[in-house]
PDB file of C-alpha atoms in Angstrom:
ATOM      1  CA  UNK A   1      -0.087  -0.038  -0.186  1.00 98.00           C
ATOM      2  CA  UNK A   2       1.091   3.482  -0.545  1.00 98.00           C
ATOM      3  CA  UNK A   3       0.449   6.318   1.472  1.00 98.00           C
ATOM      4  CA  UNK A   4      -0.282   9.984  -0.008  1.00 98.00           C
ATOM      5  CA  UNK A   5      -0.819  12.765   2.454  1.00 98.00           C
ATOM      6  CA  UNK A   6      -2.498  16.240   1.773  1.00 95.00           C
ATOM      7  CA  UNK A   7      -4.287  14.500  -1.133  1.00 96.00           C
ATOM      8  CA  UNK A   8      -7.903  15.437  -1.063  1.00 95.00           C
ATOM      9  CA  UNK A   9      -6.903  18.231  -3.605  1.00 93.00           C
ATOM     10  CA  UNK A  10      -4.043  19.614  -5.748  1.00 92.00           C
ATOM     11  CA  UNK A  11      -0.635  17.983  -6.079  1.00 93.00           C
ATOM     12  CA  UNK A  12      -1.402  15.305  -3.500  1.00 96.00           C
ATOM     13  CA  UNK A  13      -4.645  14.201  -5.294  1.00 97.00           C
ATOM     14  CA  UNK A  14      -3.078  13.977  -8.931  1.00 96.00           C
ATOM     15  CA  UNK A  15      -0.217  12.029  -7.536  1.00 98.00           C
ATOM     16  CA  UNK A  16      -2.559   9.508  -6.029  1.00 98.00           C
ATOM     17  CA  UNK A  17      -4.389   9.233  -9.235  1.00 97.00           C
ATOM     18  CA  UNK A  18      -1.368   8.764 -11.229  1.00 98.00           C
ATOM     19  CA  UNK A  19      -0.346   5.898  -8.798  1.00 98.00           C
ATOM     20  CA  UNK A  20      -3.637   4.335  -9.394  1.00 98.00           C
ATOM     21  CA  UNK A  21      -3.051   4.485 -12.984  1.00 97.00           C
ATOM     22  CA  UNK A  22       0.332   3.470 -13.375  1.00 97.00           C
ATOM     23  CA  UNK A  23       0.524   0.535 -10.381  1.00 97.00           C
ATOM     24  CA  UNK A  24      -1.952  -2.043  -9.194  1.00 96.00           C
ATOM     25  CA  UNK A  25      -1.181  -0.815  -5.407  1.00 97.00           C
ATOM     26  CA  UNK A  26      -4.002  -0.167  -2.896  1.00 98.00           C
ATOM     27  CA  UNK A  27      -3.370   3.525  -1.812  1.00 98.00           C
ATOM     28  CA  UNK A  28      -4.310   5.390   1.487  1.00 98.00           C
ATOM     29  CA  UNK A  29      -4.943   9.120   1.164  1.00 98.00           C
ATOM     30  CA  UNK A  30      -5.027  11.568   3.728  1.00 98.00           C
ATOM     31  CA  UNK A  31      -6.638  15.052   4.466  1.00 97.00           C
ATOM     32  CA  UNK A  32      -7.923  17.349   7.159  1.00 95.00           C
ATOM     33  CA  UNK A  33     -11.582  17.936   5.486  1.00 96.00           C
ATOM     34  CA  UNK A  34     -13.925  14.833   5.391  1.00 97.00           C
ATOM     35  CA  UNK A  35     -15.866  16.338   2.536  1.00 97.00           C
ATOM     36  CA  UNK A  36     -13.118  17.127   0.171  1.00 96.00           C
ATOM     37  CA  UNK A  37     -12.036  13.541   0.769  1.00 97.00           C
ATOM     38  CA  UNK A  38     -14.756  11.917  -0.281  1.00 97.00           C
ATOM     39  CA  UNK A  39     -15.195  14.179  -3.151  1.00 97.00           C
ATOM     40  CA  UNK A  40     -11.792  13.050  -3.968  1.00 97.00           C
ATOM     41  CA  UNK A  41     -12.571   9.584  -3.737  1.00 97.00           C
ATOM     42  CA  UNK A  42     -16.048   9.811  -5.680  1.00 97.00           C
ATOM     43  CA  UNK A  43     -13.971  11.359  -8.499  1.00 96.00           C
ATOM     44  CA  UNK A  44     -11.708   8.314  -9.029  1.00 96.00           C
ATOM     45  CA  UNK A  45     -13.218   6.205 -11.657  1.00 91.00           C
ATOM     46  CA  UNK A  46     -14.283   2.573 -11.351  1.00 90.00           C
ATOM     47  CA  UNK A  47     -12.456   0.009 -11.002  1.00 93.00           C
ATOM     48  CA  UNK A  48      -9.268   2.355  -9.602  1.00 95.00           C
ATOM     49  CA  UNK A  49     -11.615   3.265  -6.749  1.00 96.00           C
ATOM     50  CA  UNK A  50     -11.463  -0.121  -5.137  1.00 96.00           C
ATOM     51  CA  UNK A  51      -8.053   0.435  -4.315  1.00 97.00           C
ATOM     52  CA  UNK A  52      -8.432   3.855  -2.837  1.00 98.00           C
ATOM     53  CA  UNK A  53      -8.810   4.449   1.043  1.00 98.00           C
ATOM     54  CA  UNK A  54      -9.406   7.594   2.679  1.00 98.00           C
ATOM     55  CA  UNK A  55      -8.633   8.855   6.141  1.00 98.00           C
ATOM     56  CA  UNK A  56      -8.986  12.351   7.769  1.00 98.00           C
ATOM     57  CA  UNK A  57      -5.921  13.392   9.423  1.00 98.00           C
ATOM     58  CA  UNK A  58      -5.103  17.189  10.155  1.00 97.00           C
ATOM     59  CA  UNK A  59      -1.386  16.901  10.205  1.00 97.00           C
ATOM     60  CA  UNK A  60      -1.491  20.134  12.649  1.00 96.00           C
ATOM     61  CA  UNK A  61      -3.148  18.064  15.301  1.00 97.00           C
ATOM     62  CA  UNK A  62      -0.832  15.574  17.211  1.00 98.00           C
ATOM     63  CA  UNK A  63      -3.542  13.070  17.810  1.00 98.00           C
ATOM     64  CA  UNK A  64      -4.378  13.016  14.209  1.00 98.00           C
ATOM     65  CA  UNK A  65      -0.838  12.109  13.462  1.00 98.00           C
ATOM     66  CA  UNK A  66      -0.425   9.497  16.352  1.00 98.00           C
ATOM     67  CA  UNK A  67      -3.455   7.607  15.191  1.00 98.00           C
ATOM     68  CA  UNK A  68      -2.218   7.567  11.465  1.00 98.00           C
ATOM     69  CA  UNK A  69       0.968   6.020  12.813  1.00 98.00           C
ATOM     70  CA  UNK A  70      -0.943   3.308  14.452  1.00 98.00           C
ATOM     71  CA  UNK A  71      -2.768   2.397  11.571  1.00 97.00           C
ATOM     72  CA  UNK A  72       0.227   2.440   9.351  1.00 97.00           C
ATOM     73  CA  UNK A  73       2.062   0.018  11.751  1.00 96.00           C
ATOM     74  CA  UNK A  74      -0.839  -2.692  11.590  1.00 94.00           C
ATOM     75  CA  UNK A  75      -2.241  -1.893   8.075  1.00 93.00           C
ATOM     76  CA  UNK A  76      -2.577  -4.943   5.671  1.00 92.00           C
ATOM     77  CA  UNK A  77      -1.369  -4.703   3.287  1.00 93.00           C
ATOM     78  CA  UNK A  78       1.503  -3.025   4.805  1.00 97.00           C
ATOM     79  CA  UNK A  79       2.792   0.153   3.536  1.00 98.00           C
ATOM     80  CA  UNK A  80       5.450  -0.055   0.987  1.00 97.00           C
ATOM     81  CA  UNK A  81       6.259   4.009   0.283  1.00 98.00           C
ATOM     82  CA  UNK A  82       4.811   7.203   0.627  1.00 98.00           C
ATOM     83  CA  UNK A  83       4.420  10.341  -0.667  1.00 98.00           C
ATOM     84  CA  UNK A  84       4.273  12.952   1.970  1.00 98.00           C
ATOM     85  CA  UNK A  85       2.712  16.243   0.744  1.00 95.00           C
ATOM     86  CA  UNK A  86       1.611  17.793   3.742  1.00 92.00           C
ATOM     87  CA  UNK A  87       2.610  21.746   3.986  1.00 88.00           C
ATOM     88  CA  UNK A  88       1.105  24.706   5.292  1.00 91.00           C
ATOM     89  CA  UNK A  89       1.944  28.352   4.276  1.00 87.00           C
ATOM     90  CA  UNK A  90       0.790  31.286   6.685  1.00 87.00           C
ATOM     91  CA  UNK A  91       1.035  33.518   3.410  1.00 81.00           C
ATOM     92  CA  UNK A  92      -1.986  32.185   2.341  1.00 78.00           C
ATOM     93  CA  UNK A  93      -4.088  32.484   5.296  1.00 81.00           C
ATOM     94  CA  UNK A  94      -2.901  36.062   6.562  1.00 82.00           C
ATOM     95  CA  UNK A  95      -1.348  37.404   3.849  1.00 81.00           C
ATOM     96  CA  UNK A  96       2.555  38.009   3.279  1.00 84.00           C
ATOM     97  CA  UNK A  97       4.651  39.042   6.627  1.00 86.00           C
ATOM     98  CA  UNK A  98       8.130  39.959   6.990  1.00 91.00           C
ATOM     99  CA  UNK A  99       9.837  37.796   9.505  1.00 89.00           C
ATOM    100  CA  UNK A 100       9.546  40.658  12.001  1.00 93.00           C
ATOM    101  CA  UNK A 101       5.909  40.869  11.648  1.00 90.00           C
ATOM    102  CA  UNK A 102       5.083  37.011  11.337  1.00 90.00           C
ATOM    103  CA  UNK A 103       3.029  36.213  14.688  1.00 92.00           C
ATOM    104  CA  UNK A 104       4.490  33.839  17.070  1.00 93.00           C
ATOM    105  CA  UNK A 105       1.591  31.392  16.571  1.00 93.00           C
ATOM    106  CA  UNK A 106       1.884  31.282  12.922  1.00 93.00           C
ATOM    107  CA  UNK A 107       5.438  30.503  13.500  1.00 94.00           C
ATOM    108  CA  UNK A 108       4.795  27.966  16.211  1.00 96.00           C
ATOM    109  CA  UNK A 109       1.922  26.102  14.165  1.00 95.00           C
ATOM    110  CA  UNK A 110       3.731  26.079  10.629  1.00 95.00           C
ATOM    111  CA  UNK A 111       6.338  24.523  12.291  1.00 96.00           C
ATOM    112  CA  UNK A 112       4.807  22.148  14.313  1.00 97.00           C
ATOM    113  CA  UNK A 113       2.987  21.109  10.979  1.00 97.00           C
ATOM    114  CA  UNK A 114       5.622  21.290   8.588  1.00 97.00           C
ATOM    115  CA  UNK A 115       8.671  19.975  10.902  1.00 97.00           C
ATOM    116  CA  UNK A 116       7.652  18.015  14.218  1.00 98.00           C
ATOM    117  CA  UNK A 117       4.575  16.117  13.006  1.00 98.00           C
ATOM    118  CA  UNK A 118       6.330  15.576   9.481  1.00 98.00           C
ATOM    119  CA  UNK A 119       9.412  13.878  11.152  1.00 98.00           C
ATOM    120  CA  UNK A 120       7.190  12.082  13.331  1.00 98.00           C
ATOM    121  CA  UNK A 121       5.499  10.506  10.496  1.00 98.00           C
ATOM    122  CA  UNK A 122       8.677  10.079   8.755  1.00 98.00           C
ATOM    123  CA  UNK A 123      10.316   8.369  11.658  1.00 98.00           C
ATOM    124  CA  UNK A 124       7.575   5.997  11.645  1.00 98.00           C
ATOM    125  CA  UNK A 125       7.910   5.139   8.059  1.00 98.00           C
ATOM    126  CA  UNK A 126      11.463   4.844   8.003  1.00 98.00           C
ATOM    127  CA  UNK A 127      11.375   2.140  11.167  1.00 98.00           C
ATOM    128  CA  UNK A 128       8.819   0.403   8.824  1.00 98.00           C
ATOM    129  CA  UNK A 129      10.768   0.209   5.598  1.00 98.00           C
ATOM    130  CA  UNK A 130      14.080  -0.450   7.758  1.00 98.00           C
ATOM    131  CA  UNK A 131      12.627  -3.606   9.257  1.00 97.00           C
ATOM    132  CA  UNK A 132      11.281  -4.940   5.682  1.00 96.00           C
ATOM    133  CA  UNK A 133      14.496  -3.644   4.022  1.00 97.00           C
ATOM    134  CA  UNK A 134      12.315  -2.340   1.501  1.00 97.00           C
ATOM    135  CA  UNK A 135      10.565   0.941   0.867  1.00 98.00           C
ATOM    136  CA  UNK A 136      10.493   4.368  -1.023  1.00 98.00           C
ATOM    137  CA  UNK A 137       9.981   7.529   0.517  1.00 98.00           C
ATOM    138  CA  UNK A 138       9.386  11.237  -1.203  1.00 98.00           C
ATOM    139  CA  UNK A 139       8.764  14.126   0.406  1.00 98.00           C
ATOM    140  CA  UNK A 140       7.305  17.431  -1.751  1.00 97.00           C
ATOM    141  CA  UNK A 141       9.168  20.291  -0.673  1.00 95.00           C
ATOM    142  CA  UNK A 142       9.228  23.588  -2.657  1.00 91.00           C
ATOM    143  CA  UNK A 143      12.087  25.613  -4.745  1.00 89.00           C
ATOM    144  CA  UNK A 144      10.937  28.589  -2.296  1.00 82.00           C
ATOM    145  CA  UNK A 145      12.959  27.374   0.359  1.00 84.00           C
ATOM    146  CA  UNK A 146      16.065  28.369  -1.753  1.00 83.00           C
ATOM    147  CA  UNK A 147      14.678  31.420  -3.365  1.00 79.00           C
ATOM    148  CA  UNK A 148      13.663  32.999  -0.202  1.00 80.00           C
ATOM    149  CA  UNK A 149      10.385  33.904  -0.899  1.00 78.00           C
ATOM    150  CA  UNK A 150       9.694  37.414   0.610  1.00 82.00           C
ATOM    151  CA  UNK A 151       6.402  37.233   3.006  1.00 82.00           C
ATOM    152  CA  UNK A 152       6.915  33.621   3.437  1.00 84.00           C
ATOM    153  CA  UNK A 153      10.143  33.129   5.758  1.00 90.00           C
ATOM    154  CA  UNK A 154       8.481  30.587   8.138  1.00 94.00           C
ATOM    155  CA  UNK A 155       7.244  28.468   5.101  1.00 90.00           C
ATOM    156  CA  UNK A 156      10.569  28.624   3.386  1.00 91.00           C
ATOM    157  CA  UNK A 157      12.558  27.723   6.479  1.00 94.00           C
ATOM    158  CA  UNK A 158      10.408  24.575   7.204  1.00 95.00           C
ATOM    159  CA  UNK A 159      10.977  23.482   3.417  1.00 94.00           C
ATOM    160  CA  UNK A 160      14.548  24.062   3.936  1.00 95.00           C
ATOM    161  CA  UNK A 161      14.381  21.878   6.934  1.00 96.00           C
ATOM    162  CA  UNK A 162      13.290  19.107   4.554  1.00 97.00           C
ATOM    163  CA  UNK A 163      16.446  19.072   2.797  1.00 96.00           C
ATOM    164  CA  UNK A 164      18.314  18.176   6.061  1.00 96.00           C
ATOM    165  CA  UNK A 165      15.955  15.476   6.671  1.00 98.00           C
ATOM    166  CA  UNK A 166      16.204  13.771   3.492  1.00 98.00           C
ATOM    167  CA  UNK A 167      19.750  13.987   3.475  1.00 98.00           C
ATOM    168  CA  UNK A 168      20.256  12.055   6.697  1.00 98.00           C
ATOM    169  CA  UNK A 169      17.963   9.743   5.907  1.00 98.00           C
ATOM    170  CA  UNK A 170      19.440   8.670   2.746  1.00 98.00           C
ATOM    171  CA  UNK A 171      22.769   8.350   4.692  1.00 98.00           C
ATOM    172  CA  UNK A 172      21.138   6.222   7.430  1.00 98.00           C
ATOM    173  CA  UNK A 173      18.695   4.089   5.523  1.00 98.00           C
ATOM    174  CA  UNK A 174      19.940   3.495   1.939  1.00 97.00           C
ATOM    175  CA  UNK A 175      22.084   0.537   2.946  1.00 97.00           C
ATOM    176  CA  UNK A 176      18.687  -0.835   4.132  1.00 97.00           C
ATOM    177  CA  UNK A 177      17.118  -0.972   1.041  1.00 97.00           C
ATOM    178  CA  UNK A 178      14.995   2.007   1.676  1.00 98.00           C
ATOM    179  CA  UNK A 179      15.302   4.894  -1.134  1.00 98.00           C
ATOM    180  CA  UNK A 180      14.431   8.531  -0.416  1.00 98.00           C
ATOM    181  CA  UNK A 181      13.578  11.805  -1.922  1.00 98.00           C
ATOM    182  CA  UNK A 182      12.851  15.356  -1.693  1.00 98.00           C
ATOM    183  CA  UNK A 183      11.051  16.933  -4.625  1.00 97.00           C
ATOM    184  CA  UNK A 184      11.151  20.666  -4.934  1.00 95.00           C
ATOM    185  CA  UNK A 185       8.407  22.236  -7.589  1.00 92.00           C
ATOM    186  CA  UNK A 186       8.645  25.444  -8.474  1.00 80.00           C
ATOM    187  CA  UNK A 187       5.337  27.589  -8.856  1.00 74.00           C
ATOM    188  CA  UNK A 188       2.407  25.171  -9.095  1.00 75.00           C
ATOM    189  CA  UNK A 189      -1.187  26.421  -9.503  1.00 74.00           C
ATOM    190  CA  UNK A 190      -3.675  24.284  -7.225  1.00 78.00           C
ATOM    191  CA  UNK A 191      -6.906  25.474  -5.860  1.00 75.00           C
ATOM    192  CA  UNK A 192      -5.317  26.676  -2.744  1.00 73.00           C
ATOM    193  CA  UNK A 193      -2.620  28.918  -4.327  1.00 70.00           C
ATOM    194  CA  UNK A 194      -4.079  29.947  -7.483  1.00 68.00           C
ATOM    195  CA  UNK A 195      -4.516  33.207  -6.525  1.00 72.00           C
ATOM    196  CA  UNK A 196      -1.287  34.030  -5.005  1.00 72.00           C
ATOM    197  CA  UNK A 197       0.339  32.132  -7.777  1.00 70.00           C
ATOM    198  CA  UNK A 198      -0.957  33.822 -10.564  1.00 71.00           C
ATOM    199  CA  UNK A 199      -0.442  37.352  -9.347  1.00 74.00           C
ATOM    200  CA  UNK A 200       3.204  36.585  -8.717  1.00 68.00           C
ATOM    201  CA  UNK A 201       3.612  35.025 -11.689  1.00 67.00           C
ATOM    202  CA  UNK A 202       2.438  38.110 -13.564  1.00 70.00           C
ATOM    203  CA  UNK A 203       4.300  40.627 -11.464  1.00 67.00           C
ATOM    204  CA  UNK A 204       7.980  38.522 -12.012  1.00 66.00           C
ATOM    205  CA  UNK A 205       7.303  36.991 -15.276  1.00 70.00           C
ATOM    206  CA  UNK A 206       7.789  33.388 -13.531  1.00 73.00           C
ATOM    207  CA  UNK A 207       6.403  30.101 -15.520  1.00 77.00           C
ATOM    208  CA  UNK A 208       3.747  28.365 -13.454  1.00 75.00           C
ATOM    209  CA  UNK A 209       3.040  24.515 -13.556  1.00 77.00           C
ATOM    210  CA  UNK A 210      -0.443  22.654 -13.150  1.00 83.00           C
ATOM    211  CA  UNK A 211      -0.774  20.077 -10.490  1.00 87.00           C
ATOM    212  CA  UNK A 212      -1.442  17.266 -12.847  1.00 92.00           C
ATOM    213  CA  UNK A 213       1.961  18.059 -14.743  1.00 94.00           C
ATOM    214  CA  UNK A 214       4.058  18.424 -11.311  1.00 95.00           C
ATOM    215  CA  UNK A 215       2.274  15.100  -9.995  1.00 96.00           C
ATOM    216  CA  UNK A 216       3.448  13.422 -13.139  1.00 96.00           C
ATOM    217  CA  UNK A 217       7.036  14.267 -12.385  1.00 96.00           C
ATOM    218  CA  UNK A 218       6.732  13.320  -8.960  1.00 97.00           C
ATOM    219  CA  UNK A 219       5.051   9.750  -9.754  1.00 98.00           C
ATOM    220  CA  UNK A 220       7.755   9.429 -12.325  1.00 97.00           C
ATOM    221  CA  UNK A 221      10.513   9.660  -9.563  1.00 97.00           C
ATOM    222  CA  UNK A 222       8.441   7.640  -6.984  1.00 97.00           C
ATOM    223  CA  UNK A 223       8.587   4.439  -9.458  1.00 96.00           C
ATOM    224  CA  UNK A 224      11.530   4.983 -11.547  1.00 91.00           C
ATOM    225  CA  UNK A 225      14.053   7.252  -9.765  1.00 84.00           C
ATOM    226  CA  UNK A 226      16.451   4.760  -8.314  1.00 87.00           C
ATOM    227  CA  UNK A 227      19.064   6.714 -10.124  1.00 91.00           C
ATOM    228  CA  UNK A 228      18.129  10.168  -9.054  1.00 94.00           C
ATOM    229  CA  UNK A 229      19.846  12.300  -6.415  1.00 96.00           C
ATOM    230  CA  UNK A 230      18.192  12.505  -2.975  1.00 97.00           C
ATOM    231  CA  UNK A 231      17.294  16.225  -3.706  1.00 97.00           C
ATOM    232  CA  UNK A 232      15.543  16.967  -7.137  1.00 96.00           C
ATOM    233  CA  UNK A 233      14.157  20.345  -8.155  1.00 94.00           C
ATOM    234  CA  UNK A 234      11.215  20.089 -11.048  1.00 93.00           C
TER     235      UNK A 234
END
């Protein structure tokens, strides 16, 4: 079974549908909104829908993350790989803020979701893969981390965290049959990001990719990226 987090819409959903189309694996997708997850499941055509399971998991909530980990430990068939796509950006809810003006609450909640809880889920998956001597783990990062997008300092910092995590995971688990990658998309238009992305693109002349196009590249890496580097910019 393949886990895809943050998959009720956007890049995560497109990754899930691509995996269903290109593999025979069962999928477990998560999202924080039960209604959106149901619509995502309904939008998958038969017979692929029979291989798709949904679970509500708000990665901002420690209890939800712990419950998901407990499920993964005991799930049958076992989880063989994961694409971890959850990442909150307070710029979309509060607007852009320079670092000195960012609220402490937004800083703490963003770090908890994007770093602490991602690390908890990562550690559980790596432990499972290490025990089986097999598994593939892909984190979805962002090129914003290296570009240093003004107004999104906290988000960029948390995405930089993934770079260190991915390299250490490779160094610690590659000899146990575990393959890991951090994939960094550029500007991607999704239902959540469309307004901000389009304005930024128009102002700076930066190309925008679609969610399906980006997901196809991520799934290519997941399925056939054994020779690829740990960190890949799309």
